[in-house]
Coordinates of C-alpha atoms in Angstrom, one line a residue:
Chain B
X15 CA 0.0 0.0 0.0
X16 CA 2.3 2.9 -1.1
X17 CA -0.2 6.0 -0.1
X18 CA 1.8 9.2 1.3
X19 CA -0.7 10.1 3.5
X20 CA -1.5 6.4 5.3
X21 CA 2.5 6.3 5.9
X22 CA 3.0 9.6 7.3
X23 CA 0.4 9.4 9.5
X24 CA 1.3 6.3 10.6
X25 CA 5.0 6.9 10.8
X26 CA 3.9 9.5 13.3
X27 CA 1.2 8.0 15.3
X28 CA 3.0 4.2 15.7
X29 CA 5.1 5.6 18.4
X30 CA 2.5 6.9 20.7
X31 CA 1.0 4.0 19.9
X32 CA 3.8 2.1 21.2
X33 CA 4.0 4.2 24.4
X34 CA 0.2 3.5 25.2
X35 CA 0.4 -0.2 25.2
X36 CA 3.6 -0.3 27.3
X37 CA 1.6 1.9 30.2
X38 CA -1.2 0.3 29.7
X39 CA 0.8 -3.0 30.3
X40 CA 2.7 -1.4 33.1
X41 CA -0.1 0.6 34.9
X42 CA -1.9 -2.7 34.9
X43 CA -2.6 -3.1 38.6
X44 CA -3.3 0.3 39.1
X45 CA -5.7 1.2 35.9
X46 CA -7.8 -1.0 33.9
X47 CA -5.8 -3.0 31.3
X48 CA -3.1 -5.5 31.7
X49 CA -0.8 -7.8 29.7
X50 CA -2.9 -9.2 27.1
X51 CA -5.2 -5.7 26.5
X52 CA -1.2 -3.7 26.1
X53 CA -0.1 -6.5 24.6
X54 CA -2.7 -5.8 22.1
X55 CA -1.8 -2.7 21.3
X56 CA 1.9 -3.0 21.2
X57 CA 1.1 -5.4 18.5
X58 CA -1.4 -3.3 16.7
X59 CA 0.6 -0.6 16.4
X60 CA 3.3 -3.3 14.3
X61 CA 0.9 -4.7 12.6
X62 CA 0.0 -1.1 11.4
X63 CA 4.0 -0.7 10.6
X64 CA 3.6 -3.7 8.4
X65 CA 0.3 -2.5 7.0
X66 CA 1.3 0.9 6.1
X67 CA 4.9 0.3 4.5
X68 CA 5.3 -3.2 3.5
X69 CA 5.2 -6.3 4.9
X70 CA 9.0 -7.0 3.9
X71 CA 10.0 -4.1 6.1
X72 CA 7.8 -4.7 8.8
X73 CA 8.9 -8.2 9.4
X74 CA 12.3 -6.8 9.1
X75 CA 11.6 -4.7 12.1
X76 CA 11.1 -7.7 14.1
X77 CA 12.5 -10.8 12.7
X78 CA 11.9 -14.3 13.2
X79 CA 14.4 -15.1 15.9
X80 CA 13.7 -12.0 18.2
X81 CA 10.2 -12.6 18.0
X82 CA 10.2 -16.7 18.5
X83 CA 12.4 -15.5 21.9
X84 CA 9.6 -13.4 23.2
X85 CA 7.3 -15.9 22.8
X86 CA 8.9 -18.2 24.6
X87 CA 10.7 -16.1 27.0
X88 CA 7.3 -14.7 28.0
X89 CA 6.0 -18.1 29.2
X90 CA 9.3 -18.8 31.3
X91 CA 9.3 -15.9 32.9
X92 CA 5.9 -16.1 34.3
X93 CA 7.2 -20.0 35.0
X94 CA 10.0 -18.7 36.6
X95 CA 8.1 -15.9 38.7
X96 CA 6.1 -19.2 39.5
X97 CA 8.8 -21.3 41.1
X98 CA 10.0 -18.4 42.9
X99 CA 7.3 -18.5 45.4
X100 CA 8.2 -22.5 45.9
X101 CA 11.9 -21.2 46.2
X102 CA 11.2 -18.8 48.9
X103 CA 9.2 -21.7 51.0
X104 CA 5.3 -21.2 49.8
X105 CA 3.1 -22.0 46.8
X106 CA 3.1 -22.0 42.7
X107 CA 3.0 -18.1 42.2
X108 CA 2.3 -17.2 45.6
X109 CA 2.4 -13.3 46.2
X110 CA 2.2 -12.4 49.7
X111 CA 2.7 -15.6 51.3
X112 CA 6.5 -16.0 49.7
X113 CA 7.7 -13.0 51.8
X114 CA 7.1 -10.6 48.7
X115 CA 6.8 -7.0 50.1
X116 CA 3.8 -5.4 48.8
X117 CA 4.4 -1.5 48.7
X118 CA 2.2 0.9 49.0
X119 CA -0.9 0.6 46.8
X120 CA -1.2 2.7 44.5
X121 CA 2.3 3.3 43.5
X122 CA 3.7 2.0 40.7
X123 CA 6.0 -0.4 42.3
X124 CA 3.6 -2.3 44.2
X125 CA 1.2 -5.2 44.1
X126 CA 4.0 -7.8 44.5
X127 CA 4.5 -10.2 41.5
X128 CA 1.7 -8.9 39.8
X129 CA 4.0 -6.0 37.7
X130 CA 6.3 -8.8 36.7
X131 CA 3.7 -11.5 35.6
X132 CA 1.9 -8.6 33.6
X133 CA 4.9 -8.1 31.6
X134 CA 5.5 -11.4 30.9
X135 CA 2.1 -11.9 29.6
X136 CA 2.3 -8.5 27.8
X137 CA 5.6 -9.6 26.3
X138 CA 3.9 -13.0 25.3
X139 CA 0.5 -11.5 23.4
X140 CA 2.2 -8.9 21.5
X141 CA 4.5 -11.4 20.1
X142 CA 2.2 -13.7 19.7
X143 CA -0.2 -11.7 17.9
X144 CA 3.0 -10.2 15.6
X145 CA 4.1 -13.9 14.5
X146 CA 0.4 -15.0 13.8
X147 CA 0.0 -11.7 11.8
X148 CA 3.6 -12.0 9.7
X149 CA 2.8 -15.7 9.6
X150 CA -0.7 -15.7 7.4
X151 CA 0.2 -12.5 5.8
X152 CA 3.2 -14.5 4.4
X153 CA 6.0 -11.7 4.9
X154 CA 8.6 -14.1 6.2
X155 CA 9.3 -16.3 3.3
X156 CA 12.9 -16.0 3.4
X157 CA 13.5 -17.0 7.5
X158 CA 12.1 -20.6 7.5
X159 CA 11.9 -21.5 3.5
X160 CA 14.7 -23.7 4.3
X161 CA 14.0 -26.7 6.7
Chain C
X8 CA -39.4 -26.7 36.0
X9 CA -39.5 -31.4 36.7
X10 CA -40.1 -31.8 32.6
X11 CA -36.5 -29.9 31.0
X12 CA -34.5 -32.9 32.3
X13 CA -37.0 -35.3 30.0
X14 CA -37.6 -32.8 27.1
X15 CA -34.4 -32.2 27.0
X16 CA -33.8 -36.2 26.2
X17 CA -36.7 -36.3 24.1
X18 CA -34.8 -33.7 21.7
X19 CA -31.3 -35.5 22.1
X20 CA -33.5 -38.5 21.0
X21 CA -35.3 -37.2 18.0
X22 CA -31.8 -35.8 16.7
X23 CA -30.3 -38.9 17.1
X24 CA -33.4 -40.6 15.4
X25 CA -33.5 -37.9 12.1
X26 CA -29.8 -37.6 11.5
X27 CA -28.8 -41.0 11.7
X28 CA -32.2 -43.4 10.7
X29 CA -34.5 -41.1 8.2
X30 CA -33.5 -40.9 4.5
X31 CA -33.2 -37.4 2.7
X32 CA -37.1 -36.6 2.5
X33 CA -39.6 -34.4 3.0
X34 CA -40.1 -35.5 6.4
X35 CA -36.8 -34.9 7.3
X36 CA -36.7 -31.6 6.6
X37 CA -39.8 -31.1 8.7
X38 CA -38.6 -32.6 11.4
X39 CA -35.3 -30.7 11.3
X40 CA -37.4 -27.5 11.7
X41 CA -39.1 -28.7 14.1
X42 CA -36.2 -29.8 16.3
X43 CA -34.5 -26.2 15.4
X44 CA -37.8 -24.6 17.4
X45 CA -37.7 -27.1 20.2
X46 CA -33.8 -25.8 20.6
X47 CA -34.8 -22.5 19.9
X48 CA -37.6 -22.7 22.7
X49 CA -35.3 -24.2 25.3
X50 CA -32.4 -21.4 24.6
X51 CA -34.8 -18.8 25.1
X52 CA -36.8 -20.4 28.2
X53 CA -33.0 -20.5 29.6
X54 CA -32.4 -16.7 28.3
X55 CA -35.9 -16.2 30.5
X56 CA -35.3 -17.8 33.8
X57 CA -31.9 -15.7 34.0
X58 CA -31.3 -12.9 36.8
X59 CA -32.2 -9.5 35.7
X60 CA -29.0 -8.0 34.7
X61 CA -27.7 -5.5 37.8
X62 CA -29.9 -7.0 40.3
X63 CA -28.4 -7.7 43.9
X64 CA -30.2 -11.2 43.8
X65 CA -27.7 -12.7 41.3
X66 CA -26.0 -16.1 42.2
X67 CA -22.8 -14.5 41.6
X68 CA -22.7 -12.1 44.4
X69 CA -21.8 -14.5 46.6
X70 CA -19.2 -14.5 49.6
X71 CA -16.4 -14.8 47.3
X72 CA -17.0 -11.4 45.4
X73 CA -17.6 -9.9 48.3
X74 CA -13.7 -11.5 49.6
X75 CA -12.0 -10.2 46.6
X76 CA -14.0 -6.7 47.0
X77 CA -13.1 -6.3 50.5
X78 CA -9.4 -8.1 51.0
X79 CA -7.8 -7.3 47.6
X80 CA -6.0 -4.4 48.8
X81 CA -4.9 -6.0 52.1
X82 CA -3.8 -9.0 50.5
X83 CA -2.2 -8.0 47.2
X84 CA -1.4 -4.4 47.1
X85 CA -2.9 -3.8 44.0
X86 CA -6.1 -1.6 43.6
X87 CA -7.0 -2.7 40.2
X88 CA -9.3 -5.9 41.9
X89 CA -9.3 -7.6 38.2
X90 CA -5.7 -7.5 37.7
X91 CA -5.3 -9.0 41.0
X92 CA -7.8 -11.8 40.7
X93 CA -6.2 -13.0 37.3
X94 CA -2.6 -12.6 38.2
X95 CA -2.5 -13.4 41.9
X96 CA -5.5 -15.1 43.0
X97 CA -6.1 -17.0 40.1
X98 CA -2.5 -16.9 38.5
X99 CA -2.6 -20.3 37.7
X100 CA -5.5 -20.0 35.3
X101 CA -3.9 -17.1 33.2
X102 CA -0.2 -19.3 32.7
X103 CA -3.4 -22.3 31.3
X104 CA -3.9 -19.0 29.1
X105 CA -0.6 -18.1 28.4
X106 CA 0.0 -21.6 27.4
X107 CA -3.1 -21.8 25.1
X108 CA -1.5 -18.8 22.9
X109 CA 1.7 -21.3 22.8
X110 CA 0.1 -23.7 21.5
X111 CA -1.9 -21.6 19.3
X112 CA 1.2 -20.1 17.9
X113 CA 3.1 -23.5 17.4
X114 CA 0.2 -25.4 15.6
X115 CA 0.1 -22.4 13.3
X116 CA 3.9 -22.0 12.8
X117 CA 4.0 -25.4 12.2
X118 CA 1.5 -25.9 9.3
X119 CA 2.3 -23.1 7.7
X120 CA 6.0 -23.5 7.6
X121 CA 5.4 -27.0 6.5
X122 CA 4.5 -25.6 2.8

């Protein structure tokens, strides 16, 4: 889609964009949202990359490799957040009980594990939603042609 | 409402009885309509007997909303009460989520990289 005014806008709007989903991700115990509503948008805001220049440059952007490592580095950190509360002598994913200190509510740094997990799972549905995008569009045919 | 246990055979019955036993006919296709409004009449009796929507009465407002209302605060710091029921009281169901996109993704790589 080679349209001056669809990529201008876009190259100036994708960043905001960007910024929105990672408070929205962030500010998740605090506001409503979360990881898989900022994940959401994070990946929006790439698919709209891929949408307004090509899909060649938008896959480019994020390639195979980076993007298969935040899926699955998503799902072990949230595992490993897990076995931290069995570490420090409680439950799978336990929160107060494991000796986490809460903070203040309110702040930003509080809630416990819940900040972490929700960047884990933001992490996880914004590449998860990139791949499945790049994957039916077929804009990756030069990274796994081969096996 | 004794009968919705035995109607509710009866239709499982007739189903079985028109897709598996009748030929392609004319009576067929009668009787499929006529199953479709004996579904059709049990979805919306259901839709019916249903709490008004708001109302204090509901069988969800029981002691455990009010638990997660009143202790979320106290007991996970965060003010955002859904945030803190998916990712601390019931943080186990969202990594069953989280591994439902996984899978998701990997069937999809996988058939698609496979042409």
């Amino acid at each position: 889609m080679d349209d001056l005014v669809i990529r201008s806008v876009s190259r100036l709007v994708v960043p905001f964009i960007q910024l929105y989903g990672l408070y929205v991700i962030f500010y998740g115990h605090l506001s409503p949202g979360g990881g898989f509503a900022g994940g959401a948008i994070v990946a929006s805001s790439m698919i709209l990359y891929g949408l307004s220049f090509n899909l060649e440059a938008g896959s480019r952007k994020l390639g195979h490799d980076v993007s298969s490592f935040m899926e699955s580095g998503g799902a072990i950190w949230y595992l490993i957040i897990g076995l931290l509360g069995i570490l420090f002598g409680s439950n799978f994913l336990a929160n107060r009980y494991a000796g986490v200190s809460l903070g203040t509510p309110g702040q930003l740094f509080s809630g416990g594990i819940i900040f972490f997990l929700s960047l884990g799972i933001g992490v996880k549905v914004a590449s998860t939603m990139i791949t499945l995008f790049y994957s039916l569009s077929g804009g990756e045919d030069s990274s796994g042609s081969n096996n | 409402m004794e009968a919705s246990p035995l109607v509710g055979v009866g239709i499982l019955l007739l189903i079985a009885y028109v897709f598996f036993y009748l030929p392609r006919s004319q009576i067929r296709h009668i009787l499929v309509i006529v199953i479709l409004f004996m579904i059709g009449y049990a979805l919306v009796v259901t839709v019916a007997e249903m709490p008004v929507f708001g109302s204090a009465n509901t069988p969800a407002y029981n002691y455990v909303a009010k638990r997660y209302l009143e202790g979320t605060v106290a007991e996970t710091g965060a003010i955002n009460v859904i945030s803190a029921i998916i990712l601390d009281y019931r943080a186990f169901d969202t990594l069953g989520e989280a591994t439902v996109l996984f899978v998701a993704i990997a069937a999809a790589i996988a058939n698609l990289k496979a042409h």
